[in-house]
Coordinates of C-alpha atoms in Angstrom, one line a residue:
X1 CA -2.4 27.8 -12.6
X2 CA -1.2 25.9 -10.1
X3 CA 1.5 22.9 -10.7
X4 CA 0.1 19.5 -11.8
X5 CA 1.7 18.2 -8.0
X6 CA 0.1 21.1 -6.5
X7 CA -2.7 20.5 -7.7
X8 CA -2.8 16.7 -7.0
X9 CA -1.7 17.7 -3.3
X10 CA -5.0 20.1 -3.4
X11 CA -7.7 17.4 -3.6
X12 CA -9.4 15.4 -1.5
X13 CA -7.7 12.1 -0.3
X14 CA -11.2 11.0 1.0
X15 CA -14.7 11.2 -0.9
X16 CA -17.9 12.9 0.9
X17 CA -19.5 9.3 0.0
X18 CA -18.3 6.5 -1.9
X19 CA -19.2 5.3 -5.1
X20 CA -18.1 4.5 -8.9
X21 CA -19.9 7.2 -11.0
X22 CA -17.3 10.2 -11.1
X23 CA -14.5 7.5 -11.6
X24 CA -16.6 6.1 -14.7
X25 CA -18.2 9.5 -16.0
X26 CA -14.0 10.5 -15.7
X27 CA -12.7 7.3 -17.8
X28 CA -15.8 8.0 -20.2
X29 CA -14.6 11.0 -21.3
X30 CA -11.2 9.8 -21.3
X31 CA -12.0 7.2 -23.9
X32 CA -12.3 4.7 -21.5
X33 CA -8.4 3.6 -21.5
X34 CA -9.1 0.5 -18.8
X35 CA -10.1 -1.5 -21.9
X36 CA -6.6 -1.3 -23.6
X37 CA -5.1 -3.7 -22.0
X38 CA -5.2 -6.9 -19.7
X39 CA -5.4 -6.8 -16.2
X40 CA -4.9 -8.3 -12.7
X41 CA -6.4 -6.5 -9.9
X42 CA -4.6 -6.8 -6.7
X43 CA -6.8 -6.7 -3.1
X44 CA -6.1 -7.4 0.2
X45 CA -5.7 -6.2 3.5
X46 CA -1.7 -6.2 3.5
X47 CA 1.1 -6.8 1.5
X48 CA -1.0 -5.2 -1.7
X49 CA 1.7 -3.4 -3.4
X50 CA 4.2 -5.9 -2.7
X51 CA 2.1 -8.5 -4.3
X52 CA 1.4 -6.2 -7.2
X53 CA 4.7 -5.2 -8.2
X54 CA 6.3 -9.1 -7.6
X55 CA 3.1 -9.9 -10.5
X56 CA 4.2 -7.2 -12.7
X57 CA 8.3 -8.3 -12.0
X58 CA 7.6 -11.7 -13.6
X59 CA 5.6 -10.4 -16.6
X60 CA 8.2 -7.8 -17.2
X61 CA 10.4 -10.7 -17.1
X62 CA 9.0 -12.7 -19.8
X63 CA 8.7 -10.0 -22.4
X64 CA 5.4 -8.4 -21.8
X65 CA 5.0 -4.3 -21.4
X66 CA 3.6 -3.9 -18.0
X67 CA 2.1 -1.3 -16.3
X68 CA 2.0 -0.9 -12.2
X69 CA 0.0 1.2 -10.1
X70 CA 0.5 1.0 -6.5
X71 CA -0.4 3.0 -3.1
X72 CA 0.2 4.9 -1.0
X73 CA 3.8 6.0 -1.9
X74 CA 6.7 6.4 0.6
X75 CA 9.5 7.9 -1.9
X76 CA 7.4 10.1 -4.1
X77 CA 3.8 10.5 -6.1
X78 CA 5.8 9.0 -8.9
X79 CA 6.3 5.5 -7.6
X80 CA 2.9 4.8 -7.6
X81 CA 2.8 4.5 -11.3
X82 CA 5.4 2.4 -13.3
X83 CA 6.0 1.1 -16.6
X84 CA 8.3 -1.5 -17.2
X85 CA 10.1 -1.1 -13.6
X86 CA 10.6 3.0 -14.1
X87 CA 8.7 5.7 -13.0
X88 CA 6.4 6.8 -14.8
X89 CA 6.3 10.7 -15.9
X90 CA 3.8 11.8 -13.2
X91 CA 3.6 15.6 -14.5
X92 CA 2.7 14.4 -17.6
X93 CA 0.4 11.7 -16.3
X94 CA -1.9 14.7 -14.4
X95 CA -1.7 16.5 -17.2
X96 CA -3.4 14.4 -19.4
X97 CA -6.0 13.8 -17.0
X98 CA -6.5 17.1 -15.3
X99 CA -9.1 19.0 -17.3
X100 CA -11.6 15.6 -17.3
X101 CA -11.0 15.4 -13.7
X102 CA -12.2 18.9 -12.8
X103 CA -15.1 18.7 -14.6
X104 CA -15.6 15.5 -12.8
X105 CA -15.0 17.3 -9.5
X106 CA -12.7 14.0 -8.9
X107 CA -11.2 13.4 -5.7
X108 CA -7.2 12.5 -5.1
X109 CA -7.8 8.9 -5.7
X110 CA -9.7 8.7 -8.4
X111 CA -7.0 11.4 -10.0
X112 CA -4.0 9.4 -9.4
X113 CA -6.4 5.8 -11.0
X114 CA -7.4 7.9 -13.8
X115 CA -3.6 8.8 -14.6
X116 CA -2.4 5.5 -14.7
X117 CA -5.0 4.1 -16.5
X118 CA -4.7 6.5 -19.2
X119 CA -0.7 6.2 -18.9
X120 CA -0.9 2.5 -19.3
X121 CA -3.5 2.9 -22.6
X122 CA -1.1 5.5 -24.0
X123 CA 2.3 3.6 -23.3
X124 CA 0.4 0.1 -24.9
X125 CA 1.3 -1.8 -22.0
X126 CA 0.2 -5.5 -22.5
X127 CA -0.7 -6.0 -19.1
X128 CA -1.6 -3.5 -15.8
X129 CA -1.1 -5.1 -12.4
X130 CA -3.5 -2.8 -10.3
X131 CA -3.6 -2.3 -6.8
X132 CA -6.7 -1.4 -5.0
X133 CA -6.9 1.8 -2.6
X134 CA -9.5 0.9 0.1
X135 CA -11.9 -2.5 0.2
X136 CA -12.9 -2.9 -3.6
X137 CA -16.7 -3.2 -4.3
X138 CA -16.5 1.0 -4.2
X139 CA -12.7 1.1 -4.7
X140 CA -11.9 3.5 -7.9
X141 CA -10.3 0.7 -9.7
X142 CA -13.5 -1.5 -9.6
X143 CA -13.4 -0.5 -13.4
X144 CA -11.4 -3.4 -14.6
X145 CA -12.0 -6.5 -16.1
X146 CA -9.1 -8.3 -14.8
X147 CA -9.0 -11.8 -15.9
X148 CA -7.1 -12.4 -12.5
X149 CA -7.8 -11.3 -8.6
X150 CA -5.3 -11.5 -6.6
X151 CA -6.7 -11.6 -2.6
X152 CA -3.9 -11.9 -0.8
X153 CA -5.0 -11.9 2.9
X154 CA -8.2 -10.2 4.8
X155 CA -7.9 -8.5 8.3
X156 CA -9.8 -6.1 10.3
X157 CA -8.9 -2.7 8.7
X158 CA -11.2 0.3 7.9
X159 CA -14.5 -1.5 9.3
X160 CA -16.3 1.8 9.2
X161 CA -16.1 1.7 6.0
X162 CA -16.0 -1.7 5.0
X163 CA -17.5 -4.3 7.6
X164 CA -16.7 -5.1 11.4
X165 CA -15.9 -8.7 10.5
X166 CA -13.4 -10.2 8.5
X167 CA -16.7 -12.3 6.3
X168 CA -18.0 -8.6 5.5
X169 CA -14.4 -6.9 4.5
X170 CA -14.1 -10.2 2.6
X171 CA -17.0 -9.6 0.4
X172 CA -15.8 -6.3 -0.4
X173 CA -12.7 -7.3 -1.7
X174 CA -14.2 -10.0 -3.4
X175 CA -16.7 -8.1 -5.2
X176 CA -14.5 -6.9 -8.1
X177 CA -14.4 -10.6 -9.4
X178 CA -15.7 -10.2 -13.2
X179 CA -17.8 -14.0 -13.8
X180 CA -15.4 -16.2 -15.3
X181 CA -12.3 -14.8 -14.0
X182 CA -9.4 -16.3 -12.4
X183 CA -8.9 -15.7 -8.5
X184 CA -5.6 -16.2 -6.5
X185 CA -6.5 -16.5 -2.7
X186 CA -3.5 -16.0 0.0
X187 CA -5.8 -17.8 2.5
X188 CA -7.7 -20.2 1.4
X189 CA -10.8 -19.9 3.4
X190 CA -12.3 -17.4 0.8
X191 CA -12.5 -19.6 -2.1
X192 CA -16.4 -20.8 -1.5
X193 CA -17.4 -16.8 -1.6
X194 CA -14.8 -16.4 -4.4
X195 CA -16.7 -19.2 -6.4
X196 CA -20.2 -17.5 -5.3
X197 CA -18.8 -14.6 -7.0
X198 CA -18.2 -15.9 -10.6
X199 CA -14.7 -17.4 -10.0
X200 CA -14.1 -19.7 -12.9
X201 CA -10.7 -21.0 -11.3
X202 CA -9.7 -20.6 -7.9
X203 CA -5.7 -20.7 -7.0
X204 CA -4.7 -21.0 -3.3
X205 CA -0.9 -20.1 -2.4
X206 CA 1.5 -18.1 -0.3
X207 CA 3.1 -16.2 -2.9
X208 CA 0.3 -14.3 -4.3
X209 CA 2.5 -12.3 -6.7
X210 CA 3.9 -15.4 -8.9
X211 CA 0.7 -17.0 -8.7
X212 CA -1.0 -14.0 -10.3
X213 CA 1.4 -13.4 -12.9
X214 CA 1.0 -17.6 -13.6
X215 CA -2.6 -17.5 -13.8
X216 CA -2.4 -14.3 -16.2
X217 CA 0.5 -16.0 -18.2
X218 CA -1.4 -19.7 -17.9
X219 CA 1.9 -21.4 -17.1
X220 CA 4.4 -21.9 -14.6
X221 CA 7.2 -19.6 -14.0
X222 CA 10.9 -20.5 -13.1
X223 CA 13.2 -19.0 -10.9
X224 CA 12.5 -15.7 -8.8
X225 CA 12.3 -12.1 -9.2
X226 CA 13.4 -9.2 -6.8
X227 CA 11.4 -6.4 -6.2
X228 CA 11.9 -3.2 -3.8
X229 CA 9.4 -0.9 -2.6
X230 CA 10.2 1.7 -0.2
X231 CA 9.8 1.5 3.6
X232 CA 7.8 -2.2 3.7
X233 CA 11.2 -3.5 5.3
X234 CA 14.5 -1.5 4.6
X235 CA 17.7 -2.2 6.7
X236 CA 20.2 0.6 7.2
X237 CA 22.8 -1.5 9.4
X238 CA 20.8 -2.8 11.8
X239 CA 18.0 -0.4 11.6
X240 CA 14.5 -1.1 9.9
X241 CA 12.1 0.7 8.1
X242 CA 9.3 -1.2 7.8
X243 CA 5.5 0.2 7.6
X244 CA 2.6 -1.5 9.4
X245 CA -0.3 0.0 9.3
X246 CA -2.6 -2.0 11.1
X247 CA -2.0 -4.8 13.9
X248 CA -2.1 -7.5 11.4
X249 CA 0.6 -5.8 9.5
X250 CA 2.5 -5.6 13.2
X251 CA 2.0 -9.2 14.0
X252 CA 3.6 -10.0 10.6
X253 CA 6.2 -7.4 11.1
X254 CA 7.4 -8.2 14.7
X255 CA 7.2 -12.1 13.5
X256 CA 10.2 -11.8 10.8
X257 CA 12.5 -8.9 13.0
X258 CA 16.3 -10.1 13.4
X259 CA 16.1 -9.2 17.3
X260 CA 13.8 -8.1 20.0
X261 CA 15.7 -5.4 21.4
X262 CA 14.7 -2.3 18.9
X263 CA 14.0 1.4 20.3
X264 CA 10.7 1.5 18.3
X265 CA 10.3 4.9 16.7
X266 CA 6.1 5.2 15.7
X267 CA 3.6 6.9 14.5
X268 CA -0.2 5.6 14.0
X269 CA -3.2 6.7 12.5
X270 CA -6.5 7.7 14.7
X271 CA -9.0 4.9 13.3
X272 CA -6.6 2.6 13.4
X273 CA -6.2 -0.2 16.3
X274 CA -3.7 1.5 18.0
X275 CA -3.3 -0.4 21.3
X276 CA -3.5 -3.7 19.3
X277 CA -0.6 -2.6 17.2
X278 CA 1.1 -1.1 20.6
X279 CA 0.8 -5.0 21.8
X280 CA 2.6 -6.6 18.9
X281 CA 5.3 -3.9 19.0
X282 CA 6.3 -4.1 22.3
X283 CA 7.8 -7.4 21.6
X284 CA 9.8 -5.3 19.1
X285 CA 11.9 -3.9 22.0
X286 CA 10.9 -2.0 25.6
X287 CA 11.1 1.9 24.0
X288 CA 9.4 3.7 22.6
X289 CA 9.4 6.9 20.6
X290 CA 5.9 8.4 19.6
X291 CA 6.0 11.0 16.8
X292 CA 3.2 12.2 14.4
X293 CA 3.3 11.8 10.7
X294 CA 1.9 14.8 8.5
X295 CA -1.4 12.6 7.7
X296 CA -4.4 14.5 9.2
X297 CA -5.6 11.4 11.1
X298 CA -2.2 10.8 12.8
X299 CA -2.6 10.6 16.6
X300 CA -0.7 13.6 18.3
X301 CA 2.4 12.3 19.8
X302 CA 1.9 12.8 23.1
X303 CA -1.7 10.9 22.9
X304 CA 0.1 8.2 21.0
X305 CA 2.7 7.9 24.2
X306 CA -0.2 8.0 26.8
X307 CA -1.7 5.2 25.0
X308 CA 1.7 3.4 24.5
X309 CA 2.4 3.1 28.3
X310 CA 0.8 0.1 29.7
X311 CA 2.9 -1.5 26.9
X312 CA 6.2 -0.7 27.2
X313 CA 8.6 0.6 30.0
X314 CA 9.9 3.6 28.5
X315 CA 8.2 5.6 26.1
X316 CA 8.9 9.4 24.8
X317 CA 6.8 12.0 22.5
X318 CA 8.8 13.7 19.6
X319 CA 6.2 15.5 17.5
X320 CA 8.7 15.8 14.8
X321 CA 9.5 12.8 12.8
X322 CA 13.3 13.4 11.9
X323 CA 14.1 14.2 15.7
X324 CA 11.9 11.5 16.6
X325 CA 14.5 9.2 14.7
X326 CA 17.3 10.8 16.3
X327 CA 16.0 10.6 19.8
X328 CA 15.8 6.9 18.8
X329 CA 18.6 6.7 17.6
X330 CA 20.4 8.2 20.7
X331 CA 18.0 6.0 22.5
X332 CA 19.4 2.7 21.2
X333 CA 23.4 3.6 21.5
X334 CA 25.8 2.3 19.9
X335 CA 25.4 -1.3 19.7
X336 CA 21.6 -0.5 19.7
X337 CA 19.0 -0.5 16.9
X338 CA 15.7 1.7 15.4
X339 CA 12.8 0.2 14.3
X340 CA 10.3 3.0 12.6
X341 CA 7.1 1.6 11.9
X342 CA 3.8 2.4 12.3
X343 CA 1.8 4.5 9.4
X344 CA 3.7 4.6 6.1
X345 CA 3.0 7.9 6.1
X346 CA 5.5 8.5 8.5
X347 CA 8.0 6.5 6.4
X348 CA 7.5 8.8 3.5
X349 CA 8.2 11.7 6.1
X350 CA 11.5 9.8 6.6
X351 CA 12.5 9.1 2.9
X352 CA 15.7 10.6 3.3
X353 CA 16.4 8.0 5.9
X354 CA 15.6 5.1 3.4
X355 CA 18.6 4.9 0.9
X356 CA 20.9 2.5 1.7
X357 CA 23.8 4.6 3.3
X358 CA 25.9 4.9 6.5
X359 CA 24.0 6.6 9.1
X360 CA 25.8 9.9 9.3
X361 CA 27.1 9.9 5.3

């Protein structure tokens, strides 16, 4: 029998069509474990996980068990789930899950929701901060009924999926509000469709995470809490990792760089914006590397490049993502630096490159 990773690795990342009923006939016959505890149920286009594991920081902090789940993972499967800041055991988590699931014929997704859920019922977590996968309405952890949703912005992202306008994408996002529940809003221009859905409170703010983890707590909350999840903006001397998946997570990328003078080392997804994202990142620096990530919707390198050259003057195609960086890096000189950006796909490719050490160590 194959490993419980192997197995994980096996399945489906995508559904043939979406929907709820395997995720609910799976937690059924799990004993339904989403009901053992409280929850906030993170959505958004960007800054999700980031939001999510800031929430779940602060209730940590004031003496609650919490429970995290987060996606996709840059370091490792295992960082998806957490329970009090650690790792959860992943093996075990599958394990526990496994038979139900392939009875349910349950896709990668729904697997990894499933294993957390049922990891956060048997650890007795107080509180799960949960971040959605993909829109919400149909998302596998549209399960919950979180007291809190946590919105934090709304951008054109997967429209065939889930609307060609930012109003439609909005809706499904906002359609896991349970009536009566409390909704944070990182842009305020959602909270009349918020309140159509059921909103009993809406809270407007920029820091989505500590608002969340307020509203949950029904209090304010001092001081600050630091958080760190791989590749959303890791410096290794001058060098950044930083994952932006889509051009609004570009614009806010290129917005907050040190410097404007990076060799940009990329790799983007095929139904993705991809010469909107090119736009934002040529102001990131006049080079550019195009590599290819191991997703199967990554652009090939060399389309990537023909794409990327109305955008900046010099750009080169390195299939493979390690040599990629090194071209880059031999790119930039000495006095030079790398951005890698793009798919965070291509960040977990380059995990090695993400601890916080010399560059040649």
């Amino acid at each position: 029998m194959p490993s419980a990773f192997d197995w994980l690795e096996s399945l489906s990342p995508w559904p043939e069509e979406f929907g709820l009923g395997r995720m609910r006939a799976l937690l059924a016959e799990l004993g339904d474990p989403q009901r053992a505890f409280r929850a906030i149920h993170v959505v958004g286009t960007n800054g999700k996980s980031t939001a999510t594991r800031r929430a779940a920081a602060f209730l940590l902090r004031e003496g609650l068990r919490v429970g995290a789940y987060t996606s996709p993972h840059v370091a490792g499967w295992s960082e998806r789930i957490q329970v009090d800041g650690e790792d959860a055991d992943l093996e075990q988590a599958l394990e526990r899950v496994r038979p139900a699931a392939e009875r349910a014929g349950a896709t990668q997704f729904e697997v990894l929701t499933a294993a957390a859920l049922a990891e956060f019922g048997a650890a007795g977590v107080e509180a799960a901060v949960i971040e959605a996968g993909l829109g919400g309405r149909l998302d596998a952890t549209n399960v919950l009924d979180a007291e809190v949703v946590a919105l934090t912005n709304v951008a054109l992202d997967h429209t065939d999926v889930l609307g060609e306008t930012r109003e439609a994408i909005a809706e499904e996002k906002l359609a896991v509000i349970a009536p009566g529940s409390t909704v944070v809003l990182g842009e305020p221009e959602w909270e009349s469709r918020a309140r159509a859905r059921g909103a009993g409170r809406v809270v407007g703010t920029e820091d989505v995470g500590r608002a969340a983890a307020e509203a949950f707590l029904g209090r304010a909350l001092e001081g600050d809490v630091e958080v760190h999840l791989p590749g959303r903006f890791d410096e290794v001397g001058d060098d950044v990792f930083a994952g932006a998946h889509n051009p609004a997570g570009a614009e806010w990328l290129v917005e907050r760089l040190p410097r404007d003078d990076y060799v940009v080392v990329a790799s983007i997804l095929a139904d993705k914006d991809a010469e909107a994202m090119l736009t934002a990142l040529a102001r990131a620096g006049d080079t550019l590397v195009a590599t290819v990530s191991h997703s199967a919707r990554a652009l090939p390198a060399e389309e990537l490049a023909t794409r990327a050259q109305p955008f900046f003057e010099r750009v080169e195609a390195v299939a493979d993502p390690a040599a990629a960086l090194e071209r880059g890096r031999d790119l930039a000189g000495e006095n030079g630096a790398v951005l890698v950006t793009g798919s965070l796909y291509l960040l977990a490719d380059l995990t090695v490159r993400l601890q916080r050490v010399p560059w040649g160590s």
